[in-house]
Amino acid sequence: MRREPAADLGQASNPTDAEALLRDYGCRATRSRVAVLEALLSHDGPIGAAELTELAQAREPSIHEATVYRTIGVLSELGLVNHVHAGHGPSLVRLATNNDLVAVCQDCGKIADVPAAAVAPLIDAVKEDSGFVLEPGHFALEAVCATCLKLR
Amino acid sequence: MRREPAADLGQASNPTDAEALLRDYGCRATRSRVAVLEALLSHDGPIGAAELTELAQAREPSIHEATVYRTIGVLSELGLVNHVHAGHGPSLVRLATNNDLVAVCQDCGKIADVPAAAVAPLIDAVKEDSGFVLEPGHFALEAVCATCLKLR
DNA sequence: GTGCTTGCAAACGTTTTGCAGACTC
DNA sequence: GAGTCTGCAAAACGTTTGCAAGCAC
């Protein structure tokens, strides 16, 4: 069922491309799915399910929260998006275009990108040490941003 | 409010020490708190709130789930324990005796310890790159263990 | 027309909260 | 005795599910 992400996923910001992308992945291009994928393509960086629902509803008002969750599940199975678990809060969704990690500030929720290259040594060390293979796209690094650090 | 963990926390596995530890941290040593801390001290590695409640109830049957959560909060503020957020599932609790990370298998839930030293380069890289200071004790590394990897 | 998808509503599991009574210091 | 802590019950939170109607192919 899983496919490699389309090479041009990052450029598919043209709204009409969302529909084509879904079809290309052998998936029914319903209004709801197109709206969710468009919202995701037009948004920069990871996004929570609630916010994604709002963005999708701006395009397709009748879309329901449960449908957004189901769509995320479908897109995730297709390999188009990743869930990112971010500590206390709700989990985030993002396009599977890059392998960067996400760092989330525990105090203000600000998000920073961590280049995949910075994590490669850790991945190797863990694999050698315990045989576990990390899934870097699926978890967030909990942190404190520079601004909040000063306020502590 | 926060204090450094007592240097001998790791050795305080004698049940009566839990009470002394709480007093030492300027905290009321109630039956419930002693039971939770004893359970935590006698358990090896991270533990979920539900399992911790069971262990605590073995010592103090009337203890309530909500009290366990409140106690975790208190111990956490004192710097005695860390919450560890572990992806989909419930979060884990563990003694703040070491700075090792936890890797959790997404398929079977198995837990592996990742030495703090393996994460140090990542911490430095992130700090340099974005100014975010990672809190390595607070998140789990999502992974797939060697056994489950073969089954995929 | 077939069968996958949707909206709705209700359930889920974990965690948090408000309250009155019980307990520690 | 003062003030914190507890058990209980109920709510909150994000997420998932069952169902019948609706839609894409």
Short mmCIF file of C-alpha atoms (C1' of nucleotides) in Angstrom, two decimals:
data_model
loop_
_atom_site.label_atom_id
_atom_site.label_comp_id
_atom_site.label_asym_id
_atom_site.label_seq_id
_atom_site.Cartn_x
_atom_site.Cartn_y
_atom_site.Cartn_z
CA MET A 1 0.00 0.00 0.00
CA ARG A 2 2.80 2.40 0.84
CA ARG A 3 4.51 4.28 -1.96
CA GLU A 4 7.47 6.58 -2.10
CA PRO A 5 6.50 10.23 -1.92
CA ALA A 6 6.24 11.87 -5.31
CA ALA A 7 9.46 13.65 -6.06
CA ASP A 8 7.67 16.91 -6.76
CA LEU A 9 5.52 16.89 -3.65
CA GLY A 10 7.23 19.96 -2.32
CA GLN A 11 6.29 21.92 -5.41
CA ALA A 12 2.69 20.79 -5.59
CA SER A 13 1.40 23.99 -4.02
CA ASN A 14 -1.01 24.68 -6.84
CA PRO A 15 -4.44 23.85 -5.43
CA THR A 16 -5.49 21.76 -8.39
CA ASP A 17 -2.45 19.59 -7.89
CA ALA A 18 -3.87 18.15 -4.70
CA GLU A 19 -6.54 16.34 -6.67
CA ALA A 20 -4.02 15.03 -9.18
CA LEU A 21 -1.75 13.92 -6.39
CA LEU A 22 -4.50 11.90 -4.76
CA ARG A 23 -5.40 10.23 -8.04
CA ASP A 24 -1.77 9.58 -8.73
CA TYR A 25 -1.59 7.71 -5.46
CA GLY A 26 -4.57 5.59 -6.40
CA CYS A 27 -6.84 7.27 -3.92
CA ARG A 28 -10.35 8.61 -4.39
CA ALA A 29 -10.22 12.36 -4.86
CA THR A 30 -13.19 13.43 -2.76
CA ARG A 31 -13.89 17.06 -1.91
CA SER A 32 -12.88 16.49 1.68
CA ARG A 33 -9.60 14.87 0.89
CA VAL A 34 -8.71 17.50 -1.66
CA ALA A 35 -9.50 20.25 0.86
CA VAL A 36 -7.34 18.65 3.55
CA LEU A 37 -4.43 18.03 1.23
CA GLU A 38 -4.65 21.54 -0.23
CA ALA A 39 -4.65 23.01 3.25
CA LEU A 40 -1.61 20.94 4.09
CA LEU A 41 0.23 21.89 0.92
CA SER A 42 -0.48 25.56 1.44
CA HIS A 43 0.69 25.51 5.04
CA ASP A 44 4.30 25.85 5.95
CA GLY A 45 5.59 23.35 8.49
CA PRO A 46 3.85 21.05 10.96
CA ILE A 47 0.24 21.74 11.89
CA GLY A 48 -2.14 20.42 14.51
CA ALA A 49 -5.30 18.54 13.57
CA ALA A 50 -7.53 21.31 14.92
CA GLU A 51 -5.83 24.01 12.91
CA LEU A 52 -5.76 21.78 9.85
CA THR A 53 -9.49 21.26 10.23
CA GLU A 54 -10.00 25.02 10.27
CA LEU A 55 -7.91 25.49 7.14
CA ALA A 56 -9.73 22.68 5.37
CA GLN A 57 -13.11 24.09 6.42
CA ALA A 58 -12.15 27.42 4.83
CA ARG A 59 -12.15 25.52 1.54
CA GLU A 60 -14.93 23.05 2.24
CA PRO A 61 -17.10 24.27 5.13
CA SER A 62 -19.00 21.05 5.71
CA ILE A 63 -15.90 19.00 6.39
CA HIS A 64 -15.95 17.32 9.76
CA GLU A 65 -13.18 16.87 12.32
CA ALA A 66 -13.50 13.10 12.17
CA THR A 67 -13.04 13.21 8.42
CA VAL A 68 -9.86 15.21 8.82
CA TYR A 69 -8.50 12.54 11.16
CA ARG A 70 -9.49 9.81 8.73
CA THR A 71 -7.91 11.69 5.86
CA ILE A 72 -4.70 12.15 7.80
CA GLY A 73 -4.70 8.40 8.31
CA VAL A 74 -5.12 7.77 4.59
CA LEU A 75 -2.43 10.26 3.58
CA SER A 76 -0.17 8.79 6.18
CA GLU A 77 -0.61 5.28 4.81
CA LEU A 78 0.18 6.59 1.36
CA GLY A 79 3.40 8.03 2.71
CA LEU A 80 2.39 11.61 1.89
CA VAL A 81 2.37 12.87 5.47
CA ASN A 82 3.81 12.02 8.88
CA HIS A 83 2.23 12.23 12.30
CA VAL A 84 4.57 13.93 14.72
CA HIS A 85 3.99 13.32 18.41
CA ALA A 86 4.78 16.47 20.31
CA GLY A 87 4.74 15.89 24.05
CA HIS A 88 1.77 17.05 26.09
CA GLY A 89 -0.15 18.65 23.32
CA PRO A 90 -1.99 17.35 20.30
CA SER A 91 0.07 15.65 17.64
CA LEU A 92 1.14 17.44 14.50
CA VAL A 93 0.88 16.56 10.83
CA ARG A 94 3.32 17.51 8.14
CA LEU A 95 4.21 16.67 4.58
CA ALA A 96 6.66 13.82 4.24
CA THR A 97 8.83 15.86 1.91
CA ASN A 98 11.81 16.07 4.19
CA ASN A 99 13.27 14.06 6.99
CA ASP A 100 13.94 16.98 9.30
CA LEU A 101 12.95 16.71 12.92
CA VAL A 102 10.80 19.14 14.81
CA ALA A 103 11.77 20.77 18.09
CA VAL A 104 8.88 22.16 20.13
CA CYS A 105 9.23 24.72 22.89
CA GLN A 106 7.50 23.37 26.00
CA ASP A 107 6.61 26.82 27.23
CA CYS A 108 5.32 28.67 24.18
CA GLY A 109 4.85 25.96 21.57
CA LYS A 110 7.19 27.55 19.06
CA ILE A 111 8.53 25.10 16.50
CA ALA A 112 12.04 24.84 15.08
CA ASP A 113 13.32 22.63 12.31
CA VAL A 114 16.23 20.35 13.08
CA PRO A 115 18.10 19.20 9.97
CA ALA A 116 18.02 15.45 9.45
CA ALA A 117 21.79 15.44 9.24
CA ALA A 118 22.06 16.46 12.89
CA VAL A 119 20.23 13.30 13.93
CA ALA A 120 22.08 10.82 11.76
CA PRO A 121 24.81 10.10 14.33
CA LEU A 122 22.19 9.42 16.99
CA ILE A 123 20.35 7.05 14.67
CA ASP A 124 23.54 5.12 14.08
CA ALA A 125 24.45 5.03 17.76
CA VAL A 126 21.03 3.73 18.79
CA LYS A 127 21.00 1.10 16.09
CA GLU A 128 24.41 -0.15 17.08
CA ASP A 129 23.66 -0.02 20.77
CA SER A 130 20.22 -1.60 21.01
CA GLY A 131 19.19 -2.65 17.51
CA PHE A 132 16.33 -0.13 17.59
CA VAL A 133 15.80 1.79 14.35
CA LEU A 134 14.62 5.32 15.09
CA GLU A 135 11.74 6.85 13.17
CA PRO A 136 12.88 10.45 13.24
CA GLY A 137 9.90 11.82 11.36
CA HIS A 138 7.48 10.64 14.03
CA PHE A 139 8.54 12.32 17.23
CA ALA A 140 9.30 15.86 18.27
CA LEU A 141 12.22 16.98 20.35
CA GLU A 142 10.93 18.71 23.45
CA ALA A 143 12.90 21.80 24.19
CA VAL A 144 12.82 25.35 25.47
CA CYS A 145 13.35 28.18 23.03
CA ALA A 146 15.85 30.94 23.69
CA THR A 147 13.16 33.46 24.57
CA CYS A 148 11.40 31.25 27.11
CA LEU A 149 14.70 30.16 28.60
CA LYS A 150 15.32 33.74 29.72
CA LEU A 151 11.94 33.88 31.45
CA ARG A 152 12.59 30.81 33.59
CA MET B 1 10.92 25.24 44.21
CA ARG B 2 13.08 22.95 42.13
CA ARG B 3 16.06 21.29 43.72
CA GLU B 4 18.84 19.14 42.39
CA PRO B 5 18.14 15.41 42.75
CA ALA B 6 19.73 13.91 45.84
CA ALA B 7 23.00 12.30 44.90
CA ASP B 8 21.97 8.97 46.42
CA LEU B 9 18.58 8.77 44.80
CA GLY B 10 19.60 5.74 42.81
CA GLN B 11 20.49 3.84 45.97
CA ALA B 12 17.40 4.77 47.92
CA SER B 13 15.67 1.49 47.18
CA ASN B 14 15.04 0.71 50.81
CA PRO B 15 11.32 1.30 51.34
CA THR B 16 11.77 3.47 54.42
CA ASP B 17 13.99 5.78 52.43
CA ALA B 18 11.08 7.03 50.38
CA GLU B 19 9.65 8.78 53.40
CA ALA B 20 13.00 10.31 54.31
CA LEU B 21 13.50 11.45 50.76
CA LEU B 22 10.17 13.26 50.71
CA ARG B 23 10.93 14.99 54.00
CA ASP B 24 14.37 15.86 52.76
CA TYR B 25 12.76 17.61 49.83
CA GLY B 26 10.53 19.61 52.14
CA CYS B 27 7.44 17.73 51.15
CA ARG B 28 4.73 16.20 53.34
CA ALA B 29 5.30 12.48 53.68
CA THR B 30 1.78 11.19 53.37
CA ARG B 31 0.96 7.50 53.00
CA SER B 32 -0.01 8.00 49.38
CA ARG B 33 3.13 9.82 48.40
CA VAL B 34 5.34 7.33 50.17
CA ALA B 35 3.57 4.46 48.42
CA VAL B 36 3.98 6.06 44.99
CA LEU B 37 7.62 6.92 45.54
CA GLU B 38 8.40 3.46 46.93
CA ALA B 39 6.75 1.87 43.92
CA LEU B 40 8.82 4.07 41.67
CA LEU B 41 12.05 3.34 43.51
CA SER B 42 11.43 -0.40 43.43
CA HIS B 43 10.64 -0.40 39.72
CA ASP B 44 13.34 -0.59 37.14
CA GLY B 45 13.03 1.87 34.28
CA PRO B 46 10.15 4.00 32.98
CA ILE B 47 6.61 3.05 33.98
CA GLY B 48 3.16 4.13 32.89
CA ALA B 49 0.77 5.87 35.27
CA ALA B 50 -1.65 2.94 35.25
CA GLU B 51 1.02 0.42 36.15
CA LEU B 52 2.44 2.75 38.75
CA THR B 53 -1.01 3.06 40.30
CA GLU B 54 -1.21 -0.73 40.55
CA LEU B 55 2.18 -0.95 42.22
CA ALA B 56 1.30 1.82 44.63
CA GLN B 57 -2.03 0.20 45.45
CA ALA B 58 -0.19 -3.00 46.35
CA ARG B 59 1.32 -0.98 49.19
CA GLU B 60 -1.60 1.31 49.97
CA PRO B 61 -4.83 -0.14 48.56
CA SER B 62 -6.98 2.94 49.01
CA ILE B 63 -4.77 5.13 46.83
CA HIS B 64 -6.62 6.69 43.94
CA GLU B 65 -5.56 7.17 40.34
CA ALA B 66 -5.98 10.93 40.61
CA THR B 67 -3.69 10.99 43.60
CA VAL B 68 -1.02 9.15 41.66
CA TYR B 69 -1.19 11.79 38.95
CA ARG B 70 -1.02 14.57 41.52
CA THR B 71 1.90 12.89 43.23
CA ILE B 72 3.74 12.52 39.93
CA GLY B 73 3.24 16.24 39.48
CA VAL B 74 4.69 16.99 42.89
CA LEU B 75 7.68 14.69 42.46
CA SER B 76 8.25 16.17 39.05
CA GLU B 77 8.33 19.71 40.44
CA LEU B 78 10.81 18.59 43.05
CA GLY B 79 13.02 17.25 40.29
CA LEU B 80 12.77 13.67 41.55
CA VAL B 81 11.07 12.28 38.46
CA ASN B 82 10.57 13.07 34.78
CA HIS B 83 7.52 12.65 32.62
CA VAL B 84 8.47 11.00 29.37
CA HIS B 85 6.11 11.47 26.47
CA ALA B 86 6.06 8.34 24.39
CA GLY B 87 4.20 8.84 21.15
CA HIS B 88 0.69 7.43 20.83
CA GLY B 89 0.53 5.76 24.18
CA PRO B 90 0.26 7.06 27.72
CA SER B 91 3.24 8.92 29.05
CA LEU B 92 5.83 7.29 31.25
CA VAL B 93 7.37 8.29 34.56
CA ARG B 94 10.87 7.57 35.70
CA LEU B 95 13.34 8.60 38.32
CA ALA B 96 15.46 11.58 37.38
CA THR B 97 18.60 9.71 38.35
CA ASN B 98 20.12 9.62 34.91
CA ASN B 99 19.88 11.62 31.76
CA ASP B 100 19.51 8.70 29.41
CA LEU B 101 16.85 8.81 26.75
CA VAL B 102 14.21 6.21 26.17
CA ALA B 103 13.55 4.57 22.82
CA VAL B 104 10.13 2.97 22.45
CA CYS B 105 9.24 0.36 19.84
CA GLN B 106 6.13 1.56 17.98
CA ASP B 107 4.97 -1.97 17.29
CA CYS B 108 5.46 -3.84 20.57
CA GLY B 109 6.15 -1.10 23.13
CA LYS B 110 9.51 -2.48 24.14
CA ILE B 111 11.79 0.09 25.74
CA ALA B 112 15.51 0.60 25.25
CA ASP B 113 17.83 2.94 27.05
CA VAL B 114 19.86 5.37 24.98
CA PRO B 115 22.94 6.69 26.79
CA ALA B 116 22.91 10.42 27.33
CA ALA B 117 26.30 10.63 25.65
CA ALA B 118 24.79 9.57 22.33
CA VAL B 119 22.47 12.58 22.39
CA ALA B 120 24.99 15.22 23.40
CA PRO B 121 26.06 16.09 19.84
CA LEU B 122 22.42 16.56 18.83
CA ILE B 123 21.81 18.84 21.79
CA ASP B 124 24.77 20.98 20.78
CA ALA B 125 23.74 21.05 17.14
CA VAL B 126 20.19 22.14 17.94
CA LYS B 127 21.33 24.80 20.36
CA GLU B 128 23.72 26.24 17.83
CA ASP B 129 21.25 26.01 14.99
CA SER B 130 18.06 27.39 16.51
CA GLY B 131 18.83 28.41 20.10
CA PHE B 132 16.46 25.72 21.38
CA VAL B 133 17.72 23.81 24.40
CA LEU B 134 16.56 20.21 24.27
CA GLU B 135 15.07 18.53 27.33
CA PRO B 136 16.22 15.00 26.63
CA GLY B 137 14.63 13.47 29.71
CA HIS B 138 11.15 14.48 28.56
CA PHE B 139 10.62 12.81 25.24
CA ALA B 140 10.98 9.32 23.94
CA LEU B 141 12.58 8.33 20.68
CA GLU B 142 10.06 6.48 18.60
CA ALA B 143 11.61 3.50 16.95
CA VAL B 144 11.14 -0.07 15.81
CA CYS B 145 12.98 -2.81 17.64
CA ALA B 146 15.01 -5.42 15.80
CA THR B 147 12.39 -8.13 16.32
CA CYS B 148 9.49 -6.09 15.00
CA LEU B 149 11.55 -4.83 12.11
CA LYS B 150 11.76 -8.37 10.76
CA LEU B 151 7.98 -8.76 10.92
CA ARG B 152 7.29 -5.72 8.78
"C1'" DG C 1 -24.70 0.32 -9.47
"C1'" DT C 2 -21.00 -0.89 -6.26
"C1'" DG C 3 -18.68 0.03 -2.53
"C1'" DC C 4 -15.70 3.47 -0.51
"C1'" DT C 5 -16.37 7.97 2.17
"C1'" DT C 6 -18.70 11.14 4.79
"C1'" DG C 7 -21.18 13.61 8.62
"C1'" DC C 8 -22.93 12.94 12.87
"C1'" DA C 9 -22.93 11.52 17.50
"C1'" DA C 10 -21.32 8.91 20.88
"C1'" DA C 11 -17.42 6.35 22.95
"C1'" DC C 12 -12.73 5.94 24.08
"C1'" DG C 13 -8.44 6.23 27.22
"C1'" DT C 14 -5.67 9.31 29.61
"C1'" DT C 15 -5.31 13.13 32.43
"C1'" DT C 16 -7.20 17.06 35.13
"C1'" DT C 17 -10.31 19.37 38.22
"C1'" DG C 18 -13.80 20.86 42.11
"C1'" DC C 19 -15.26 19.62 46.28
"C1'" DA C 20 -15.82 18.13 51.14
"C1'" DG C 21 -13.60 15.46 54.45
"C1'" DA C 22 -9.11 13.50 56.32
"C1'" DC C 23 -4.67 13.91 57.39
"C1'" DT C 24 0.26 15.78 58.39
"C1'" DC C 25 2.90 18.79 60.69
"C1'" DG D 1 -5.22 23.99 64.99
"C1'" DA D 2 -3.87 25.48 60.28
"C1'" DG D 3 -3.37 24.31 56.07
"C1'" DT D 4 -2.24 20.74 52.84
"C1'" DC D 5 -3.59 16.40 50.76
"C1'" DT D 6 -6.90 12.78 49.61
"C1'" DG D 7 -10.77 10.11 47.60
"C1'" DC D 8 -14.49 10.53 44.81
"C1'" DA D 9 -16.94 11.80 40.78
"C1'" DA D 10 -17.26 14.24 36.85
"C1'" DA D 11 -15.24 16.85 33.20
"C1'" DA D 12 -11.70 17.82 29.78
"C1'" DC D 13 -8.83 16.64 26.09
"C1'" DG D 14 -7.56 14.68 21.61
"C1'" DT D 15 -8.80 10.95 19.01
"C1'" DT D 16 -11.48 6.91 17.21
"C1'" DT D 17 -15.55 4.32 15.94
"C1'" DG D 18 -20.42 2.66 14.35
"C1'" DC D 19 -23.88 3.84 11.57
"C1'" DA D 20 -26.84 5.23 7.72
"C1'" DA D 21 -26.80 8.43 3.93
"C1'" DG D 22 -23.99 10.31 0.10
"C1'" DC D 23 -20.66 10.31 -3.30
"C1'" DA D 24 -16.75 8.86 -6.70
"C1'" DC D 25 -15.70 5.79 -9.88
#
